Amino acid sequence: MEKILLILAALLFCTPTQSQEIDLSSLLISKELTKNANAVIKENSTEVTIDAVNLMHVKKKRIITILNKFGNRAVDTYVHYNNDTKITGLSAKIYNSLGVEIKKYSKSKFIDVSAVDGGTLYSDSRVKYIDYTPTQYPYTVVFECEYKTSSTGFIPSWHPLTSFLVSVKKSEFKINNPKNLEIRTKEINFKNFPIKKVSNESIHYLAENIPAIKPEKNSIAFIDLIPSLMISLNNFTLKGVKGKANNWKEYGIWMNNSLLKDKIILSDATIAKAKNLVKGIDDNIEKAKILYKFMQEKTRYISVQVGIGGLEPIPASEVDKLGYGDCKGLTNYTKALFNAAGVTSYYSEIYAGNSKRNIDKDFFSIQGDHVILNIPNNGKDIWLECTNQNMPFGFLGDFTDDRDALVITPEGGVIKRTPAYKNETNIQTTKATISITKEGNVSADIEIISKGIQYDNKFPIETKSKDELKKYYKSNIWDYNNNLEVNTIDITNDKENIIFKEKLAVTIKDYATLTDNELLFRLNVFNKNSFIPKRYRTRKLPLKIDRGYKDVDEYTIKLPSSYKITQLPQKKELNTKFGNYTFEVKKIDENTISYSKSILIKEGVYTKEDYKLYRKFRKSIAKQENLRIALQKQ
């Protein structure tokens, strides 16, 4: 109490040259909110007024205290706009720790730039923001903005928590609906957070006093942890185009008829060319392979951000003429080529990225951030990534695998699951013949075969030069082997079978350690897996293993004749819910041993209590991976 009174006295009786606001002082923030926090959101209010199917006003106010330099990324003093969205109010004020205003920004003082990077051909999407460089911490930012838009298909969703290490004193969300339009909502992860519905007659929520969440390695994604509110209108507008849907089937029909159908037209010459490319071929999948390759060789990816809310592709005829397009345009163009050849395919919306985020199959709203192509194939659908000119036919990789996608058909939208590359599917086998000289040098011939996501990780190196490849192996793959030199490299990308093969001849000078009587070396020369998860005294979040995989290593190691084998390590087997590990060394003859290792890691979500067991499992593996043996000099 004495400390609080002293702080209040300082606030009341100091005589700054500018006015001060006690509510904006950072000194009185509770310990519960500063714990594990780089920033504290004191207030974050969003008020949405839907005046009509084609008119929405949004008003936002955000007061955030930045406690240290790591909190700067949470300021978020920006607003997007475009030809359809007009900013009607915009300001920002900066206050010091005592609540004294130290800087003020009017709308005209905000920096105005394109909202997309230099890889975008053209776009009407822009952003206004401030670029404030703090000179002291903590400081507080009051940011206010208002905008109006005719695109009511994108109603702001509500996320009371915005990021890790940011706490929330108050977050409020409200929708005014004077026309009583049909609005649907979905509450996600509300149960474990202090959120209340202010009114049962309207959409009005309040969240208060949410502590910061500290991130932990090998955990579920932030979006899957936090509370969120999804909102969607049954009748909406996107840049002047009216839509109506309250489920995925209806949305698919609207999307197909309003945004896609007229964009799939090709010139007579291109249609004739597509037909000629597949002339004499009856199998539709073989036709698709030929036309997919044609598309890859003819086009390149470039972002194009115009269109209805980022949903509408540029016409297939334009992509054909220009030779480039974004995911929407290239997918639509590929579909148009398939149409010309009589191959059925469907434009499909999806969330891309390693987090495997799903289109919410139970709640229609405009979702997704990427587009791929679906080919129905008697229950074994084929999926095509149309933005990568080197991707094998029918392979998605970790960018869009194992998640729900929305397939747009003339009969409506359908939720389908993309292929999953799981556990043993993602296999890498390494076979090597290794010779160790009496001086401790190594020469080896190595063959590596990769499939599944391990293929996905490897095939991009096909485009590297020989010098780049040598650097890649020395600095990325085998950086733990000092003095390694790559003598020959032969790589093969088997796109038909989706297999990547690497054959190399390498030398390693002074690999083994020499003493007067011994030669000491590490058994696992070319695939050391020493990953140990970070240690937590008290784990808070569940364990998530994002990707399962399997590695199998088999080496034949030829030893110098002047040394003899005295003792070999015992066979090791580890079997857990997270995966398995086996290790074995055998004597073939007096100067030859075999080394074999297999590691299988299983993807999945496990309890926080399982984390210690998983760490113990990986720690045991790392110990084996660094195991050395000693040869006795004869």
XYZ file of C-alpha atoms in Angstrom:
634
model
C 0.000 0.000 0.000
C 2.831 2.400 0.846
C 4.394 1.770 -2.571
C 1.119 2.479 -4.347
C 0.627 5.721 -2.440
C 4.113 6.870 -3.378
C 3.437 6.173 -7.050
C 0.132 8.046 -6.918
C 1.840 10.980 -5.259
C 4.448 11.068 -8.003
C 1.758 11.058 -10.658
C -0.310 13.780 -8.995
C 2.349 16.218 -7.910
C 5.044 16.103 -10.585
C 4.872 19.077 -12.944
C 5.454 17.910 -16.516
C 5.200 20.333 -19.415
C 2.445 18.231 -20.965
C -0.789 16.873 -19.481
C -0.787 13.394 -18.033
C -3.422 10.657 -17.754
C -3.133 8.326 -14.772
C -5.039 5.568 -16.632
C -2.278 5.503 -19.233
C 0.542 5.153 -16.748
C 2.338 1.821 -16.888
C 3.305 1.924 -13.219
C 0.040 0.583 -11.847
C -0.322 -2.516 -14.013
C -0.866 -5.577 -11.838
C 1.797 -8.242 -11.439
C -0.611 -10.828 -12.809
C -0.593 -9.020 -16.151
C 3.121 -8.212 -16.322
C 4.181 -11.791 -15.534
C 5.671 -13.414 -18.671
C 4.560 -10.363 -20.663
C 6.465 -8.154 -23.084
C 3.350 -6.035 -23.549
C -0.023 -5.497 -21.877
C -3.188 -4.680 -23.810
C -5.070 -2.342 -21.494
C -7.982 -1.931 -23.844
C -8.810 -3.398 -27.230
C -12.307 -2.629 -28.471
C -13.868 -3.388 -31.832
C -17.330 -2.143 -32.761
C -18.812 -3.306 -36.052
C -21.985 -1.753 -37.455
C -23.576 -3.554 -40.382
C -25.752 -0.864 -41.956
C -26.687 -2.936 -45.015
C -25.706 -5.997 -46.993
C -23.203 -3.781 -48.783
C -22.143 -1.362 -46.046
C -20.174 -1.946 -42.848
C -18.529 0.495 -40.437
C -15.728 -0.650 -38.147
C -14.405 1.324 -35.201
C -11.346 0.179 -33.241
C -9.486 1.482 -30.201
C -6.365 -0.144 -28.826
C -4.357 0.891 -25.776
C -1.213 -1.156 -25.291
C 1.732 -0.737 -22.928
C 5.054 -1.966 -24.267
C 7.215 -3.180 -21.390
C 10.479 -3.904 -23.241
C 12.019 -4.029 -26.707
C 10.571 -7.473 -27.397
C 7.082 -6.031 -27.011
C 7.489 -3.630 -29.933
C 6.231 -6.253 -32.367
C 2.857 -6.230 -30.556
C 2.145 -2.516 -31.158
C 0.095 -3.161 -34.346
C -0.498 0.489 -35.223
C -1.665 -0.090 -38.784
C -4.830 -0.286 -40.873
C -5.390 -1.787 -44.317
C -7.454 -0.181 -47.046
C -8.176 -0.545 -50.765
C -10.558 0.715 -53.444
C -13.419 -0.843 -51.512
C -12.394 0.187 -47.993
C -12.063 3.841 -46.961
C -10.379 5.042 -43.765
C -12.606 7.626 -42.057
C -10.604 8.173 -38.888
C -7.034 7.464 -37.835
C -4.794 8.643 -34.986
C -2.142 7.479 -32.549
C -0.645 8.900 -29.368
C 2.424 7.814 -27.419
C 2.665 8.176 -23.626
C 5.589 7.641 -21.281
C 5.495 5.513 -18.125
C 3.837 8.316 -16.126
C 1.039 8.771 -18.666
C 2.522 11.924 -20.189
C 1.881 12.366 -23.916
C 5.209 12.475 -25.773
C 4.156 12.106 -29.415
C 1.033 12.454 -31.523
C 0.149 11.216 -35.014
C -2.721 12.468 -37.133
C -3.918 10.569 -40.210
C -1.654 12.566 -42.511
C 1.439 11.598 -40.497
C 0.946 7.859 -40.999
C 3.234 6.193 -43.526
C 1.279 4.944 -46.565
C 2.659 1.986 -48.555
C 1.571 -0.971 -50.645
C 0.406 -3.828 -48.424
C 2.122 -6.459 -50.557
C 5.744 -7.223 -51.314
C 7.755 -6.574 -54.440
C 6.811 -9.970 -55.864
C 3.309 -8.689 -56.528
C 2.567 -7.448 -60.016
C -0.178 -5.052 -59.086
C -2.500 -4.508 -56.167
C -4.992 -2.028 -54.772
C -4.250 -3.182 -51.214
C -2.463 -0.570 -49.118
C -1.630 -0.011 -45.463
C -1.129 3.034 -43.253
C 1.132 2.690 -40.221
C 3.411 4.594 -37.871
C 7.096 3.890 -37.415
C 7.859 4.935 -33.848
C 11.305 4.281 -32.359
C 11.070 4.244 -28.554
C 13.781 5.889 -26.476
C 12.612 4.462 -23.154
C 10.498 1.660 -21.704
C 7.785 1.168 -20.756
C 5.620 3.320 -23.013
C 1.946 3.240 -23.980
C 0.302 3.610 -27.385
C -3.291 4.689 -27.938
C -4.336 3.768 -31.471
C -7.753 4.582 -32.930
C -9.102 3.926 -36.402
C -12.390 3.842 -38.249
C -13.158 2.597 -41.725
C -16.125 1.756 -43.898
C -16.385 -0.904 -46.569
C -18.952 -2.352 -48.941
C -17.410 -5.848 -48.634
C -19.389 -7.407 -45.818
C -18.104 -10.892 -46.638
C -15.129 -10.174 -44.389
C -16.433 -9.275 -40.932
C -13.528 -8.918 -38.482
C -13.134 -11.952 -36.256
C -12.346 -11.510 -32.574
C -9.169 -12.770 -30.920
C -8.891 -11.394 -27.360
C -5.337 -12.718 -27.122
C -3.202 -11.532 -29.996
C 0.134 -13.279 -29.447
C 2.358 -15.075 -26.993
C 3.864 -12.980 -24.167
C 1.090 -10.373 -24.374
C -1.492 -10.103 -21.583
C -4.934 -8.513 -21.787
C -6.634 -6.295 -19.226
C -9.728 -5.732 -21.352
C -10.876 -6.781 -24.818
C -14.364 -6.031 -26.083
C -16.162 -6.943 -29.298
C -19.571 -5.732 -30.400
C -21.697 -5.961 -33.528
C -24.535 -3.521 -34.181
C -27.129 -4.937 -36.557
C -29.835 -2.280 -37.116
C -31.234 -4.065 -40.195
C -31.498 -7.402 -38.339
C -29.521 -9.238 -41.004
C -28.919 -12.954 -40.507
C -25.584 -13.353 -38.719
C -23.971 -16.597 -37.637
C -21.222 -16.913 -35.031
C -19.005 -19.655 -33.663
C -17.188 -19.554 -30.325
C -13.836 -21.367 -30.240
C -11.796 -22.157 -27.080
C -13.924 -19.906 -24.855
C -14.226 -22.460 -22.046
C -10.886 -21.915 -20.305
C -10.781 -18.116 -20.537
C -12.529 -15.307 -18.598
C -14.938 -14.335 -21.372
C -18.534 -13.312 -20.872
C -21.374 -12.543 -23.236
C -22.548 -9.063 -22.300
C -25.940 -9.427 -23.978
C -27.980 -12.402 -25.134
C -29.930 -10.195 -27.542
C -26.878 -8.988 -29.465
C -23.338 -10.018 -30.338
C -21.357 -8.409 -27.544
C -18.457 -10.073 -25.731
C -16.040 -8.971 -23.036
C -12.768 -10.559 -21.920
C -10.853 -9.290 -18.904
C -7.604 -10.012 -17.091
C -6.088 -12.713 -19.292
C -2.472 -13.440 -18.322
C 0.206 -13.746 -21.001
C 0.880 -17.201 -22.377
C 4.531 -18.125 -22.476
C 5.506 -20.048 -25.633
C 7.038 -23.502 -25.303
C 8.914 -25.516 -27.873
C 7.214 -28.480 -29.515
C 3.723 -27.291 -28.694
C 0.456 -26.722 -30.530
C 0.030 -23.573 -32.622
C -1.022 -20.320 -30.962
C -4.208 -20.155 -33.054
C -5.266 -23.512 -31.589
C -4.711 -22.313 -28.017
C -6.495 -18.991 -27.949
C -10.172 -18.056 -27.848
C -11.673 -16.685 -31.041
C -15.051 -15.708 -32.432
C -15.930 -16.375 -36.066
C -18.668 -14.288 -37.707
C -20.417 -14.606 -41.044
C -23.403 -13.056 -42.840
C -25.822 -15.197 -44.819
C -26.221 -12.345 -47.315
C -23.028 -10.461 -48.112
C -21.238 -8.383 -50.703
C -17.698 -8.579 -52.038
C -16.640 -5.564 -54.111
C -20.079 -5.054 -55.531
C -20.866 -8.710 -56.132
C -23.712 -9.943 -53.945
C -23.620 -13.394 -52.409
C -25.868 -15.600 -50.358
C -24.830 -18.703 -48.429
C -25.138 -20.209 -44.980
C -23.270 -23.441 -45.686
C -20.371 -24.675 -47.776
C -22.586 -26.156 -50.488
C -24.324 -22.842 -51.129
C -21.049 -20.936 -51.007
C -19.526 -23.295 -53.582
C -22.421 -22.723 -55.962
C -22.081 -18.935 -55.573
C -18.302 -19.066 -55.969
C -18.534 -21.217 -59.093
C -21.265 -19.172 -60.765
C -20.183 -15.676 -59.722
C -16.385 -15.752 -59.612
C -15.051 -18.744 -61.557
C -17.252 -19.739 -64.467
C -16.474 -16.740 -66.651
C -12.740 -16.851 -65.850
C -12.026 -20.255 -67.346
C -12.255 -19.357 -71.029
C -9.246 -20.007 -73.296
C -8.626 -19.007 -76.909
C -9.474 -21.487 -79.657
C -5.763 -21.801 -80.434
C -4.863 -22.766 -76.853
C -7.758 -25.228 -76.649
C -6.531 -26.841 -79.863
C -2.991 -27.006 -78.475
C -4.166 -28.671 -75.266
C -6.121 -31.251 -77.232
C -3.163 -31.914 -79.503
C -0.822 -32.468 -76.528
C -2.994 -35.364 -75.311
C -4.035 -36.675 -78.722
C -4.346 -40.465 -78.715
C -4.360 -40.723 -74.917
C -7.513 -42.114 -73.311
C -6.534 -42.141 -69.643
C -7.522 -38.842 -67.982
C -4.754 -39.010 -65.374
C -2.129 -39.363 -68.096
C -3.685 -36.398 -69.876
C -3.526 -34.397 -66.658
C 0.172 -35.237 -66.185
C 1.039 -33.948 -69.658
C -0.962 -30.731 -69.280
C 0.330 -30.116 -65.752
C 3.889 -30.327 -67.064
C 2.977 -27.979 -69.912
C 1.578 -25.464 -67.406
C 4.694 -25.705 -65.221
C 7.029 -25.092 -68.149
C 4.976 -22.231 -69.578
C 4.191 -20.212 -66.441
C 5.750 -18.770 -63.318
C 4.292 -17.658 -60.018
C 3.795 -14.003 -59.180
C 1.332 -12.580 -56.684
C -1.649 -10.738 -58.136
C -3.774 -9.083 -55.462
C -6.658 -7.553 -57.390
C -10.060 -9.165 -57.660
C -13.011 -9.664 -55.417
C -11.625 -9.721 -51.900
C -8.584 -11.633 -53.129
C -10.882 -14.518 -54.139
C -11.334 -14.014 -57.861
C -8.662 -15.357 -60.244
C -7.497 -13.431 -63.268
C -8.902 -14.966 -66.474
C -7.258 -18.134 -67.792
C -6.757 -16.398 -71.156
C -4.679 -13.697 -69.429
C -2.443 -16.241 -67.701
C -2.031 -18.029 -71.035
C -1.011 -14.809 -72.753
C 1.243 -13.393 -70.002
C 2.806 -16.627 -68.707
C 2.378 -15.818 -65.036
C -0.228 -15.716 -62.282
C -0.822 -16.188 -58.584
C -2.170 -19.338 -56.935
C -5.704 -18.463 -58.026
C -4.758 -17.633 -61.585
C -2.428 -20.604 -62.137
C -4.885 -23.070 -60.612
C -7.720 -21.685 -62.711
C -5.522 -21.813 -65.834
C -4.592 -25.441 -65.182
C -8.276 -26.268 -64.741
C -9.039 -24.557 -68.076
C -6.386 -26.674 -69.836
C -7.873 -29.806 -68.262
C -11.355 -28.751 -69.369
C -10.109 -28.461 -72.943
C -8.898 -32.063 -72.783
C -12.029 -33.402 -71.084
C -10.413 -33.871 -67.657
C -12.604 -32.971 -64.662
C -10.920 -30.888 -61.959
C -11.981 -28.499 -59.219
C -10.652 -25.212 -57.871
C -10.021 -25.718 -54.127
C -9.477 -23.269 -51.272
C -7.166 -24.196 -48.402
C -4.951 -22.869 -45.605
C -1.276 -23.271 -46.492
C 1.660 -23.701 -44.131
C 3.225 -26.193 -41.769
C 0.597 -25.733 -39.041
C -1.950 -27.849 -40.972
C -4.777 -25.427 -40.309
C -8.169 -26.678 -41.493
C -11.034 -25.021 -43.295
C -13.714 -25.187 -40.584
C -16.101 -27.745 -42.065
C -18.834 -26.968 -39.527
C -18.991 -23.210 -40.019
C -19.237 -21.374 -43.301
C -17.347 -18.126 -43.576
C -14.884 -16.980 -46.184
C -11.722 -18.864 -45.203
C -8.398 -20.039 -46.605
C -5.300 -18.274 -47.926
C -4.263 -20.462 -50.857
C -5.710 -22.327 -53.835
C -4.839 -25.771 -55.245
C -6.464 -28.088 -57.796
C -8.419 -31.254 -57.097
C -8.882 -34.125 -59.564
C -11.544 -36.679 -58.563
C -10.201 -40.176 -59.163
C -12.577 -42.923 -58.060
C -12.216 -42.127 -54.370
C -8.439 -41.587 -54.602
C -8.383 -37.879 -55.377
C -5.279 -36.293 -56.850
C -4.209 -32.826 -55.712
C -1.987 -30.412 -57.619
C 0.090 -27.471 -56.406
C 0.113 -25.111 -59.402
C 2.523 -22.426 -58.133
C 5.670 -24.588 -58.043
C 7.264 -25.274 -61.407
C 9.273 -28.245 -60.065
C 6.650 -30.037 -57.950
C 5.892 -33.623 -59.049
C 2.421 -34.408 -60.318
C 0.127 -35.399 -57.462
C 2.500 -34.337 -54.683
C 1.665 -31.558 -52.216
C 4.474 -31.681 -49.664
C 4.155 -30.105 -46.229
C 2.675 -26.858 -47.577
C -0.899 -28.164 -47.963
C -0.964 -31.821 -46.891
C -3.192 -33.440 -44.250
C -5.882 -30.776 -43.813
C -9.467 -29.996 -44.803
C -9.880 -28.072 -48.052
C -12.952 -26.614 -49.743
C -13.490 -28.093 -53.197
C -15.614 -25.859 -55.464
C -17.864 -27.909 -57.753
C -20.803 -26.740 -59.926
C -23.067 -28.573 -57.461
C -21.602 -26.724 -54.481
C -18.726 -26.667 -52.042
C -17.462 -29.947 -50.578
C -14.963 -30.363 -47.730
C -12.271 -32.925 -48.571
C -9.073 -33.984 -46.825
C -5.748 -33.636 -48.612
C -3.264 -36.554 -48.523
C -1.256 -37.067 -45.348
C 2.442 -37.884 -45.298
C 2.833 -39.584 -41.956
C 5.593 -41.275 -39.982
C 7.099 -44.187 -42.011
C 5.905 -42.541 -45.256
C 8.570 -39.867 -44.733
C 11.550 -42.179 -44.967
C 15.211 -41.572 -45.670
C 17.593 -44.505 -46.131
C 21.341 -43.971 -46.090
C 23.789 -46.639 -47.172
C 27.516 -46.051 -47.093
C 30.784 -47.875 -47.558
C 33.333 -46.191 -45.299
C 37.077 -46.697 -45.084
C 39.178 -45.407 -42.195
C 42.947 -45.154 -42.679
C 45.557 -45.671 -39.987
C 46.078 -41.888 -40.046
C 42.418 -41.399 -39.054
C 41.188 -40.171 -42.410
C 37.856 -41.263 -43.934
C 36.789 -41.920 -47.499
C 33.224 -42.944 -48.234
C 30.716 -43.699 -50.959
C 27.205 -42.754 -49.873
C 23.743 -43.342 -51.307
C 20.715 -41.562 -49.820
C 17.123 -42.215 -50.894
C 14.331 -39.906 -49.658
C 10.546 -40.212 -49.891
C 7.492 -38.331 -48.582
C 8.239 -35.105 -46.712
C 11.919 -36.048 -46.701
C 11.666 -35.929 -50.505
C 9.945 -32.534 -50.144
C 12.915 -31.278 -48.133
C 15.390 -32.494 -50.722
C 14.064 -31.930 -54.243
C 14.642 -28.117 -54.302
C 18.422 -28.725 -54.286
C 18.092 -30.109 -57.823
C 18.423 -26.564 -59.173
C 21.694 -25.840 -57.322
C 25.023 -25.665 -59.136
C 27.823 -28.116 -58.279
C 29.592 -25.517 -56.164
C 26.362 -24.666 -54.354
C 25.733 -28.359 -53.727
C 29.167 -28.873 -52.238
C 28.601 -25.940 -49.899
C 25.137 -27.315 -49.038
C 26.524 -30.686 -47.932
C 29.507 -29.229 -46.100
C 27.685 -26.378 -44.334
C 24.143 -27.685 -43.910
C 23.981 -31.467 -43.936
C 27.346 -32.536 -42.483
C 28.478 -29.363 -40.744
C 29.437 -31.458 -37.687
C 32.168 -33.172 -39.736
C 35.206 -30.923 -39.836
C 37.545 -31.179 -42.830
C 34.902 -32.838 -45.023
C 35.372 -32.563 -48.776
C 32.806 -33.570 -51.385
C 34.509 -35.137 -54.391
C 31.587 -36.248 -56.565
C 27.831 -35.626 -56.491
C 25.131 -37.332 -58.519
C 21.509 -36.466 -57.707
C 18.385 -37.867 -59.364
C 14.894 -36.466 -58.958
C 12.491 -39.276 -59.878
C 9.283 -37.244 -60.183
C 7.269 -40.175 -61.468
C 7.812 -42.208 -58.296
C 8.495 -39.169 -56.063
C 11.904 -40.410 -54.932
C 15.038 -38.326 -54.521
C 18.404 -40.090 -54.842
C 21.799 -38.770 -53.841
C 25.121 -40.466 -54.547
C 28.284 -38.902 -53.185
C 31.949 -39.647 -52.692
C 33.487 -37.758 -49.774
C 36.639 -37.613 -47.693
C 37.128 -36.415 -44.119
C 40.625 -35.624 -42.957
C 41.501 -36.368 -39.318
C 38.058 -37.830 -38.596
C 39.397 -40.245 -35.984
C 41.369 -39.274 -32.923
C 44.794 -40.934 -32.597
C 46.666 -41.729 -29.411
C 49.771 -43.835 -28.884
C 47.761 -47.051 -28.778
C 44.230 -46.251 -29.898
C 42.155 -44.949 -32.781
C 38.875 -43.395 -31.576
C 35.967 -42.435 -33.870
C 32.210 -41.765 -33.889
C 30.232 -44.583 -35.518
C 27.457 -42.483 -37.039
C 29.383 -40.597 -39.673
C 26.651 -39.269 -41.969
C 23.289 -38.897 -40.233
C 23.808 -37.719 -36.677
C 20.523 -36.905 -34.936
C 21.393 -35.078 -31.724
C 18.157 -33.150 -31.185
C 17.204 -32.808 -27.501
C 14.016 -30.842 -26.655
C 14.379 -27.848 -24.399
C 14.105 -28.582 -20.693
C 11.163 -27.097 -18.768
C 10.885 -27.325 -15.007
C 7.124 -26.951 -15.233
C 5.591 -27.638 -18.614
C 2.353 -25.714 -19.260
C 1.374 -26.610 -22.823
C 0.724 -29.940 -24.555
C 3.475 -31.626 -26.544
C 3.041 -31.658 -30.309
C 5.240 -33.532 -32.754
C 4.405 -31.867 -36.049
C 5.988 -34.366 -38.407
C 6.656 -38.038 -38.128
C 9.546 -39.552 -40.055
C 11.812 -42.558 -40.318
C 15.579 -42.741 -40.903
C 17.379 -45.982 -41.681
C 21.198 -45.971 -41.817
C 23.385 -48.878 -42.863
C 27.164 -48.498 -43.028
C 29.903 -50.954 -43.828
C 33.045 -49.645 -42.126
C 36.472 -50.916 -43.187
C 39.113 -50.514 -40.503
C 42.902 -50.145 -40.861
C 44.723 -53.510 -40.641
C 47.155 -52.150 -38.069
C 44.345 -51.882 -35.505
C 42.107 -54.505 -33.961
C 38.599 -54.512 -32.549
C 38.607 -55.038 -28.781
C 35.011 -54.325 -27.845
C 31.814 -53.307 -29.643
C 28.831 -51.527 -28.073
C 25.784 -53.549 -27.214
C 22.644 -53.510 -29.285
C 20.213 -50.782 -28.184
C 16.437 -50.706 -28.556
C 14.062 -47.967 -27.389
C 10.299 -48.366 -27.755
C 7.962 -45.538 -26.710
C 4.626 -44.004 -27.662
C 6.609 -41.294 -29.483
C 8.529 -43.709 -31.692
C 11.246 -46.331 -31.769
C 15.016 -46.445 -32.012
C 17.336 -49.373 -32.737
C 21.113 -49.400 -32.935
C 23.457 -52.286 -33.598
C 27.127 -52.807 -34.483
C 28.361 -56.183 -35.730
C 31.788 -57.565 -36.501
C 31.953 -58.921 -40.064
C 35.640 -59.844 -40.032
C 38.864 -58.696 -38.363
C 38.889 -55.436 -40.301
C 35.220 -54.796 -41.067
C 32.186 -53.861 -38.968
C 28.594 -53.057 -39.888
C 26.619 -50.234 -38.333
C 22.826 -50.087 -38.506
C 20.401 -47.606 -37.042
C 16.678 -47.011 -37.375
C 14.775 -44.110 -35.867
C 11.012 -43.658 -36.132
C 9.329 -40.532 -34.744
C 5.528 -40.484 -34.625
C 3.605 -37.274 -35.113
C 0.828 -36.466 -32.674
C -0.402 -34.352 -29.784
C 0.504 -35.594 -26.317
C -0.144 -34.353 -22.792
C 2.165 -31.878 -21.102
C 3.077 -34.667 -18.673
C 4.407 -36.683 -21.619
C 6.964 -34.003 -22.433
C 9.544 -35.255 -19.912
C 9.244 -38.772 -21.307
C 9.705 -37.501 -24.845
C 12.746 -35.466 -23.830
C 14.211 -38.531 -22.108
C 13.628 -40.567 -25.288
C 15.370 -37.985 -27.500
C 18.197 -37.578 -25.001
C 18.848 -41.340 -25.094
C 18.899 -41.222 -28.890
C 21.351 -38.313 -28.924
C 23.662 -40.232 -26.616
C 23.690 -43.221 -28.983
C 24.187 -40.984 -32.001
C 27.414 -39.653 -30.527
C 28.741 -43.053 -29.503
C 32.413 -43.665 -30.214
C 34.453 -46.853 -30.331
C 38.156 -47.372 -29.786
C 40.405 -49.633 -31.870
C 43.542 -51.034 -30.287
C 46.833 -50.694 -32.123
C 48.385 -54.076 -32.924
